[in-house]
PDB file of C-alpha atoms in Angstrom:
ATOM      1  CA  GLY A   1     179.321-160.359-163.592  1.00 56.00           C
ATOM      2  CA  GLY A   2     179.057-163.613-161.462  1.00 46.00           C
ATOM      3  CA  LEU A   3     178.042-162.150-158.138  1.00 47.00           C
ATOM      4  CA  VAL A   4     178.047-164.617-155.126  1.00 47.00           C
ATOM      5  CA  LEU A   5     177.525-164.155-151.423  1.00 46.00           C
ATOM      6  CA  GLY A   6     180.608-163.362-149.305  1.00 57.00           C
ATOM      7  CA  GLY A   7     183.808-161.317-149.705  1.00 65.00           C
ATOM      8  CA  VAL A   8     183.431-161.088-153.521  1.00 71.00           C
ATOM      9  CA  GLU A   9     180.028-159.817-153.356  1.00 70.00           C
ATOM     10  CA  ARG A  10     181.327-157.089-150.767  1.00 71.00           C
ATOM     11  CA  TRP A  11     184.111-156.297-152.971  1.00 75.00           C
ATOM     12  CA  CYS A  12     181.391-155.836-156.013  1.00 79.00           C
ATOM     13  CA  PHE A  13     179.455-153.409-153.957  1.00 79.00           C
ATOM     14  CA  GLN A  14     182.182-151.338-152.834  1.00 79.00           C
ATOM     15  CA  SER A  15     183.780-151.277-156.348  1.00 82.00           C
ATOM     16  CA  ALA A  16     180.259-150.138-157.797  1.00 83.00           C
ATOM     17  CA  GLN A  17     179.981-147.381-155.389  1.00 84.00           C
ATOM     18  CA  MET A  18     183.413-146.251-156.251  1.00 87.00           C
ATOM     19  CA  LEU A  19     182.314-146.202-159.913  1.00 88.00           C
ATOM     20  CA  SER A  20     179.020-144.737-159.249  1.00 87.00           C
ATOM     21  CA  ASP A  21     180.752-141.875-157.161  1.00 90.00           C
ATOM     22  CA  ASN A  22     182.598-141.212-160.523  1.00 91.00           C
ATOM     23  CA  ASN A  23     179.619-140.975-162.553  1.00 91.00           C
ATOM     24  CA  VAL A  24     180.174-144.534-164.251  1.00 90.00           C
ATOM     25  CA  GLN A  25     176.934-146.041-165.221  1.00 90.00           C
ATOM     26  CA  GLY A  26     176.786-150.095-164.927  1.00 91.00           C
ATOM     27  CA  GLY A  27     174.898-153.024-163.700  1.00 90.00           C
ATOM     28  CA  TYR A  28     175.161-156.413-161.743  1.00 89.00           C
ATOM     29  CA  LEU A  29     175.122-159.307-163.962  1.00 91.00           C
ATOM     30  CA  VAL A  30     173.858-162.213-161.759  1.00 87.00           C
ATOM     31  CA  PRO A  31     173.213-165.663-162.955  1.00 87.00           C
ATOM     32  CA  ILE A  32     169.681-166.491-162.656  1.00 84.00           C
ATOM     33  CA  ASN A  33     170.123-169.581-160.340  1.00 77.00           C
ATOM     34  CA  ALA A  34     172.789-167.763-157.834  1.00 70.00           C
ATOM     35  CA  ALA A  35     171.257-167.561-154.393  1.00 59.00           C
ATOM     36  CA  VAL A  36     171.756-163.727-153.958  1.00 59.00           C
ATOM     37  CA  ASN A  37     169.277-161.284-152.675  1.00 61.00           C
ATOM     38  CA  ILE A  38     171.030-157.704-153.524  1.00 62.00           C
ATOM     39  CA  GLN A  39     169.799-155.338-150.991  1.00 60.00           C
ATOM     40  CA  GLU A  40     171.582-152.238-152.103  1.00 60.00           C
ATOM     41  CA  ASN A  41     170.581-150.397-155.437  1.00 69.00           C
ATOM     42  CA  THR A  42     174.044-148.734-156.685  1.00 79.00           C
ATOM     43  CA  PHE A  43     173.594-150.347-160.164  1.00 88.00           C
ATOM     44  CA  GLU A  44     170.617-152.578-161.807  1.00 87.00           C
ATOM     45  CA  VAL A  45     170.354-156.252-161.194  1.00 87.00           C
ATOM     46  CA  ILE A  46     170.294-157.964-164.338  1.00 90.00           C
ATOM     47  CA  ARG A  47     169.518-161.871-164.351  1.00 90.00           C
ATOM     48  CA  THR A  48     171.187-164.039-166.792  1.00 93.00           C
ATOM     49  CA  GLY A  49     170.607-167.489-167.897  1.00 93.00           C
ATOM     50  CA  ASP A  50     172.826-169.478-170.587  1.00 94.00           C
ATOM     51  CA  ILE A  51     175.491-168.189-172.407  1.00 95.00           C
ATOM     52  CA  GLU A  52     172.929-167.180-175.408  1.00 96.00           C
ATOM     53  CA  ASP A  53     171.178-165.241-172.911  1.00 96.00           C
ATOM     54  CA  CYS A  54     174.083-163.532-171.415  1.00 96.00           C
ATOM     55  CA  ILE A  55     175.252-162.416-174.764  1.00 97.00           C
ATOM     56  CA  ASN A  56     171.765-160.983-175.455  1.00 97.00           C
ATOM     57  CA  LYS A  57     171.699-159.175-171.917  1.00 95.00           C
ATOM     58  CA  ILE A  58     175.384-157.669-172.545  1.00 96.00           C
ATOM     59  CA  LEU A  59     174.508-156.643-176.135  1.00 96.00           C
ATOM     60  CA  ASN A  60     171.017-154.996-175.163  1.00 95.00           C
ATOM     61  CA  CYS A  61     172.775-153.141-172.194  1.00 93.00           C
ATOM     62  CA  GLY A  62     175.485-151.793-174.361  1.00 93.00           C
ATOM     63  CA  TYR A  63     178.231-152.346-171.802  1.00 93.00           C
ATOM     64  CA  ARG A  64     181.611-151.311-172.976  1.00 94.00           C
ATOM     65  CA  CYS A  65     183.585-152.950-169.960  1.00 96.00           C
ATOM     66  CA  ILE A  66     182.687-156.221-168.401  1.00 96.00           C
ATOM     67  CA  VAL A  67     184.393-157.374-164.978  1.00 94.00           C
ATOM     68  CA  CYS A  68     183.900-160.965-164.235  1.00 93.00           C
ATOM     69  CA  ASN A  69     184.413-162.530-161.048  1.00 87.00           C
ATOM     70  CA  PHE A  70     184.343-166.171-162.295  1.00 88.00           C
ATOM     71  CA  PRO A  71     185.332-167.475-165.593  1.00 92.00           C
ATOM     72  CA  PHE A  72     182.136-169.003-166.522  1.00 92.00           C
ATOM     73  CA  GLU A  73     178.908-168.190-168.671  1.00 94.00           C
ATOM     74  CA  ILE A  74     179.018-164.362-168.252  1.00 95.00           C
ATOM     75  CA  MET A  75     182.717-164.147-169.140  1.00 96.00           C
ATOM     76  CA  MET A  76     182.508-166.887-171.914  1.00 97.00           C
ATOM     77  CA  ALA A  77     179.554-164.587-173.360  1.00 97.00           C
ATOM     78  CA  ALA A  78     181.602-161.593-173.258  1.00 97.00           C
ATOM     79  CA  CYS A  79     184.613-163.194-174.998  1.00 98.00           C
ATOM     80  CA  ILE A  80     182.330-164.471-177.655  1.00 98.00           C
ATOM     81  CA  ILE A  81     181.012-160.898-178.056  1.00 98.00           C
ATOM     82  CA  LYS A  82     184.577-159.773-178.362  1.00 97.00           C
ATOM     83  CA  ARG A  83     185.632-162.237-180.849  1.00 97.00           C
ATOM     84  CA  TYR A  84     182.783-161.768-183.139  1.00 97.00           C
ATOM     85  CA  ILE A  85     180.718-158.638-182.642  1.00 97.00           C
ATOM     86  CA  ALA A  86     182.495-155.907-180.571  1.00 96.00           C
ATOM     87  CA  LYS A  87     186.268-156.274-180.711  1.00 96.00           C
ATOM     88  CA  ASP A  88     186.427-153.108-178.486  1.00 96.00           C
ATOM     89  CA  LEU A  89     184.837-154.671-175.518  1.00 97.00           C
ATOM     90  CA  LYS A  90     186.958-154.633-172.584  1.00 97.00           C
ATOM     91  CA  ILE A  91     187.016-157.707-170.528  1.00 98.00           C
ATOM     92  CA  ILE A  92     188.506-157.969-167.002  1.00 96.00           C
ATOM     93  CA  LEU A  93     188.649-161.075-165.098  1.00 95.00           C
ATOM     94  CA  ALA A  94     189.090-160.757-161.096  1.00 91.00           C
ATOM     95  CA  ILE A  95     190.730-163.984-159.875  1.00 89.00           C
ATOM     96  CA  HIS A  96     189.559-164.737-156.417  1.00 80.00           C
ATOM     97  CA  ASN A  97     190.131-168.216-156.283  1.00 80.00           C
ATOM     98  CA  ASP A  98     192.871-170.629-156.487  1.00 81.00           C
ATOM     99  CA  HIS A  99     190.753-173.729-157.841  1.00 82.00           C
ATOM    100  CA  GLU A 100     192.382-175.570-160.877  1.00 87.00           C
ATOM    101  CA  LYS A 101     189.722-175.155-163.125  1.00 89.00           C
ATOM    102  CA  PHE A 102     189.706-171.550-162.851  1.00 90.00           C
ATOM    103  CA  TYR A 103     193.489-171.548-164.264  1.00 93.00           C
ATOM    104  CA  LYS A 104     192.433-173.962-167.121  1.00 94.00           C
ATOM    105  CA  MET A 105     189.432-171.515-168.107  1.00 95.00           C
ATOM    106  CA  CYS A 106     191.998-168.421-167.761  1.00 94.00           C
ATOM    107  CA  GLU A 107     194.448-170.195-170.199  1.00 95.00           C
ATOM    108  CA  LEU A 108     191.563-171.177-172.462  1.00 95.00           C
ATOM    109  CA  TRP A 109     189.867-167.623-173.012  1.00 97.00           C
ATOM    110  CA  ASN A 110     193.417-165.674-172.409  1.00 96.00           C
ATOM    111  CA  PRO A 111     193.464-164.243-175.975  1.00 95.00           C
ATOM    112  CA  TYR A 112     190.137-162.385-175.398  1.00 97.00           C
ATOM    113  CA  ILE A 113     190.698-161.050-171.788  1.00 97.00           C
ATOM    114  CA  ASP A 114     192.315-157.657-171.468  1.00 97.00           C
ATOM    115  CA  GLU A 115     193.332-157.815-167.736  1.00 96.00           C
ATOM    116  CA  PHE A 116     193.679-160.241-164.915  1.00 96.00           C
ATOM    117  CA  TRP A 117     193.066-158.734-161.647  1.00 93.00           C
ATOM    118  CA  ILE A 118     195.041-160.735-159.048  1.00 90.00           C
ATOM    119  CA  ILE A 119     194.584-160.941-155.363  1.00 84.00           C
ATOM    120  CA  SER A 120     197.568-162.910-153.945  1.00 84.00           C
ATOM    121  CA  ASP A 121     201.039-163.975-154.742  1.00 85.00           C
ATOM    122  CA  VAL A 122     200.073-167.696-154.850  1.00 86.00           C
ATOM    123  CA  ILE A 123     197.628-166.799-157.803  1.00 89.00           C
ATOM    124  CA  GLU A 124     200.181-164.394-159.545  1.00 90.00           C
ATOM    125  CA  LYS A 125     202.649-167.124-159.471  1.00 90.00           C
ATOM    126  CA  LYS A 126     200.392-169.674-161.068  1.00 91.00           C
ATOM    127  CA  MET A 127     199.104-167.018-163.501  1.00 92.00           C
ATOM    128  CA  MET A 128     202.695-166.130-164.899  1.00 91.00           C
ATOM    129  CA  ASP A 129     203.019-169.731-166.410  1.00 90.00           C
ATOM    130  CA  ILE A 130     199.486-168.978-168.283  1.00 90.00           C
ATOM    131  CA  VAL A 131     199.889-165.294-169.411  1.00 90.00           C
ATOM    132  CA  SER A 132     202.729-164.385-171.626  1.00 85.00           C
ATOM    133  CA  GLN A 133     201.995-160.779-171.428  1.00 88.00           C
ATOM    134  CA  PRO A 134     202.828-159.648-167.611  1.00 85.00           C
ATOM    135  CA  ASN A 135     201.227-156.188-168.330  1.00 91.00           C
ATOM    136  CA  LYS A 136     197.839-157.822-168.491  1.00 94.00           C
ATOM    137  CA  MET A 137     198.168-158.901-164.658  1.00 93.00           C
ATOM    138  CA  LYS A 138     197.064-156.227-162.024  1.00 93.00           C
ATOM    139  CA  ARG A 139     197.426-156.419-158.367  1.00 89.00           C
ATOM    140  CA  ILE A 140     194.330-155.392-156.676  1.00 82.00           C
ATOM    141  CA  GLY A 141     193.993-154.695-152.796  1.00 69.00           C
ATOM    142  CA  TRP A 142     191.142-156.454-150.757  1.00 58.00           C
ATOM    143  CA  ASN A 143     192.852-156.308-147.321  1.00 57.00           C
ATOM    144  CA  VAL A 144     191.734-156.191-143.801  1.00 55.00           C
ATOM    145  CA  GLY A 145     194.220-154.335-141.758  1.00 59.00           C
ATOM    146  CA  PRO A 146     196.240-156.015-138.659  1.00 59.00           C
ATOM    147  CA  VAL A 147     194.128-156.582-135.722  1.00 59.00           C
ATOM    148  CA  GLU A 148     195.493-154.615-132.793  1.00 64.00           C
ATOM    149  CA  ASN A 149     198.035-156.480-130.607  1.00 63.00           C
ATOM    150  CA  LYS A 150     196.349-157.183-127.289  1.00 66.00           C
ATOM    151  CA  LYS A 151     197.230-159.355-124.343  1.00 70.00           C
ATOM    152  CA  LYS A 152     194.712-161.531-122.898  1.00 69.00           C
ATOM    153  CA  GLU A 153     194.438-163.253-119.604  1.00 72.00           C
ATOM    154  CA  TYR A 154     193.174-166.518-119.413  1.00 70.00           C
ATOM    155  CA  PHE A 155     191.405-168.140-116.296  1.00 69.00           C
ATOM    156  CA  ARG A 156     190.371-171.464-115.522  1.00 69.00           C
ATOM    157  CA  ASP A 157     186.589-170.577-116.293  1.00 73.00           C
ATOM    158  CA  SER A 158     187.357-168.656-119.379  1.00 81.00           C
ATOM    159  CA  LYS A 159     185.200-169.360-122.538  1.00 90.00           C
ATOM    160  CA  ILE A 160     187.418-170.371-125.592  1.00 93.00           C
ATOM    161  CA  ARG A 161     186.114-167.787-128.360  1.00 94.00           C
ATOM    162  CA  ILE A 162     186.197-169.255-131.698  1.00 96.00           C
ATOM    163  CA  GLY A 163     185.450-167.322-135.059  1.00 96.00           C
ATOM    164  CA  TYR A 164     184.269-168.067-138.701  1.00 95.00           C
ATOM    165  CA  ALA A 165     183.768-165.382-141.107  1.00 90.00           C
ATOM    166  CA  GLY A 166     182.918-166.097-144.779  1.00 85.00           C
ATOM    167  CA  ARG A 167     180.348-167.271-147.098  1.00 83.00           C
ATOM    168  CA  LEU A 168     177.960-169.787-145.641  1.00 88.00           C
ATOM    169  CA  THR A 169     177.771-172.549-148.073  1.00 87.00           C
ATOM    170  CA  LYS A 170     178.314-176.112-147.906  1.00 89.00           C
ATOM    171  CA  THR A 171     180.305-176.365-151.444  1.00 82.00           C
ATOM    172  CA  GLN A 172     183.652-175.245-151.065  1.00 81.00           C
ATOM    173  CA  LYS A 173     183.267-173.587-147.730  1.00 89.00           C
ATOM    174  CA  ARG A 174     181.881-176.773-145.885  1.00 93.00           C
ATOM    175  CA  VAL A 175     180.217-174.798-143.206  1.00 94.00           C
ATOM    176  CA  ASP A 176     178.324-178.132-142.372  1.00 94.00           C
ATOM    177  CA  LEU A 177     181.513-179.001-140.512  1.00 96.00           C
ATOM    178  CA  LEU A 178     181.132-175.903-138.154  1.00 96.00           C
ATOM    179  CA  ILE A 179     177.964-177.632-136.493  1.00 95.00           C
ATOM    180  CA  GLU A 180     179.737-180.960-136.210  1.00 96.00           C
ATOM    181  CA  LEU A 181     182.696-179.142-134.412  1.00 96.00           C
ATOM    182  CA  ALA A 182     180.012-177.611-132.071  1.00 96.00           C
ATOM    183  CA  ILE A 183     178.572-180.939-131.151  1.00 96.00           C
ATOM    184  CA  SER A 184     181.924-182.521-130.542  1.00 96.00           C
ATOM    185  CA  LEU A 185     182.868-179.706-128.439  1.00 96.00           C
ATOM    186  CA  LYS A 186     179.740-180.002-126.213  1.00 94.00           C
ATOM    187  CA  LYS A 187     180.330-183.718-125.808  1.00 95.00           C
ATOM    188  CA  ARG A 188     183.832-183.060-124.563  1.00 94.00           C
ATOM    189  CA  LYS A 189     182.365-180.414-122.053  1.00 93.00           C
ATOM    190  CA  VAL A 190     184.633-177.620-123.516  1.00 93.00           C
ATOM    191  CA  ASP A 191     183.245-174.145-122.608  1.00 93.00           C
ATOM    192  CA  TYR A 192     183.365-172.048-125.696  1.00 95.00           C
ATOM    193  CA  ILE A 193     181.613-169.633-127.907  1.00 96.00           C
ATOM    194  CA  LEU A 194     181.572-169.985-131.879  1.00 97.00           C
ATOM    195  CA  GLU A 195     180.474-166.842-133.502  1.00 97.00           C
ATOM    196  CA  ILE A 196     179.638-167.210-137.250  1.00 96.00           C
ATOM    197  CA  ALA A 197     179.716-163.970-139.676  1.00 93.00           C
ATOM    198  CA  GLY A 198     178.559-164.203-143.027  1.00 87.00           C
ATOM    199  CA  CYS A 199     175.381-165.369-145.104  1.00 83.00           C
ATOM    200  CA  GLY A 200     174.727-167.887-148.129  1.00 82.00           C
ATOM    201  CA  ASP A 201     172.463-170.633-148.865  1.00 85.00           C
ATOM    202  CA  ALA A 202     173.537-172.734-145.830  1.00 91.00           C
ATOM    203  CA  TYR A 203     172.460-169.913-143.208  1.00 92.00           C
ATOM    204  CA  ASP A 204     168.939-171.827-142.595  1.00 93.00           C
ATOM    205  CA  MET A 205     170.457-175.283-142.464  1.00 95.00           C
ATOM    206  CA  LEU A 206     173.165-173.988-139.717  1.00 96.00           C
ATOM    207  CA  ASN A 207     170.300-172.134-137.640  1.00 95.00           C
ATOM    208  CA  GLU A 208     168.142-175.441-137.717  1.00 96.00           C
ATOM    209  CA  LYS A 209     170.810-177.705-136.863  1.00 96.00           C
ATOM    210  CA  MET A 210     171.952-175.217-134.214  1.00 95.00           C
ATOM    211  CA  LYS A 211     168.432-175.200-132.553  1.00 95.00           C
ATOM    212  CA  TRP A 212     167.926-178.934-133.310  1.00 96.00           C
ATOM    213  CA  ASN A 213     171.006-179.755-131.145  1.00 96.00           C
ATOM    214  CA  SER A 214     170.248-176.996-128.542  1.00 95.00           C
ATOM    215  CA  LEU A 215     173.643-175.037-129.223  1.00 96.00           C
ATOM    216  CA  GLU A 216     171.721-171.594-128.938  1.00 95.00           C
ATOM    217  CA  ASP A 217     174.128-170.758-125.909  1.00 94.00           C
ATOM    218  CA  SER A 218     177.300-171.477-127.589  1.00 96.00           C
ATOM    219  CA  VAL A 219     176.766-170.877-131.453  1.00 97.00           C
ATOM    220  CA  ILE A 220     175.822-167.570-132.593  1.00 97.00           C
ATOM    221  CA  LEU A 221     174.869-166.351-136.186  1.00 96.00           C
ATOM    222  CA  LEU A 222     175.808-162.841-137.037  1.00 94.00           C
ATOM    223  CA  GLY A 223     174.823-162.599-140.434  1.00 89.00           C
ATOM    224  CA  MET A 224     176.700-160.432-143.045  1.00 82.00           C
ATOM    225  CA  LEU A 225     179.122-158.001-141.333  1.00 83.00           C
ATOM    226  CA  PRO A 226     180.346-154.860-143.155  1.00 77.00           C
ATOM    227  CA  HIS A 227     184.006-154.777-144.159  1.00 71.00           C
ATOM    228  CA  ASN A 228     184.836-152.246-141.772  1.00 76.00           C
ATOM    229  CA  GLU A 229     183.458-154.301-138.640  1.00 84.00           C
ATOM    230  CA  ILE A 230     185.706-157.167-139.346  1.00 82.00           C
ATOM    231  CA  ASN A 231     188.672-156.203-137.461  1.00 83.00           C
ATOM    232  CA  HIS A 232     186.408-155.772-134.379  1.00 87.00           C
ATOM    233  CA  PHE A 233     184.989-159.130-135.104  1.00 91.00           C
ATOM    234  CA  TRP A 234     188.341-160.838-134.618  1.00 90.00           C
ATOM    235  CA  GLN A 235     189.433-158.651-131.565  1.00 88.00           C
ATOM    236  CA  ASP A 236     188.317-161.220-128.830  1.00 89.00           C
ATOM    237  CA  LYS A 237     188.689-164.339-130.831  1.00 91.00           C
ATOM    238  CA  ASP A 238     191.174-167.082-129.659  1.00 91.00           C
ATOM    239  CA  VAL A 239     190.832-169.499-132.687  1.00 93.00           C
ATOM    240  CA  TYR A 240     190.176-168.754-136.334  1.00 92.00           C
ATOM    241  CA  ILE A 241     188.644-171.442-138.111  1.00 93.00           C
ATOM    242  CA  SER A 242     188.033-172.434-141.741  1.00 91.00           C
ATOM    243  CA  CYS A 243     186.705-175.643-143.272  1.00 91.00           C
ATOM    244  CA  SER A 244     187.193-174.898-146.828  1.00 86.00           C
ATOM    245  CA  GLU A 245     188.163-177.420-149.274  1.00 81.00           C
ATOM    246  CA  TYR A 246     190.267-174.666-151.184  1.00 71.00           C
ATOM    247  CA  GLU A 247     190.529-170.762-151.144  1.00 65.00           C
ATOM    248  CA  GLY A 248     191.827-167.934-153.048  1.00 57.00           C
ATOM    249  CA  HIS A 249     195.007-167.567-150.643  1.00 50.00           C
ATOM    250  CA  SER A 250     194.049-163.861-150.412  1.00 45.00           C
TER     251      SER A 250
END
């Protein structure tokens, strides 16, 4: 539940495939206003509205377990069902984000959540102050293996290779600053290549601004990369860039 574009989306797809391979049926619960176009068909896509609509959709589908990526409408609907209708409904919250509001929601709905799936040491440490039962917390792996150690020679005419990989949104990720960076480097006559991997609601904006500022020779939009291609993406990069206002420390 609560599918977005980016690493969380890829994690959802891989988890769904694993469940499907083990003959487990399920569905993607996606907010109706989410900018998500799901291309794969492992599970049925079910669009949800407000909390009442979420409750009805979950009950109509007969789900016995809800895995939430965000502690908002879908999770709250599941908790309400568990409290008043189906006490055996299992609720799992995967915490991908380190924002303070996420912890507050975890504390509020903790009595109805069966498991918290944790992705980092930072999140685990903060959750220890919220969850009194340590057995409710499970560590999950979502790792990219280490990039092969390679030596690289630089020459006076070498281009600086800059990389960004993640969800393309202005909110939180602030990818609008990538174009500002590219314009600044161009003005300073820096010879560089900026490769941007990912998709999201800011993709068209980035593409338009890239063309408007004549950055096609220096900025490359690659779209969503499969998880198993991330290592290859970073192989030739000199600089990793992140403009995020906050992250999950994963």
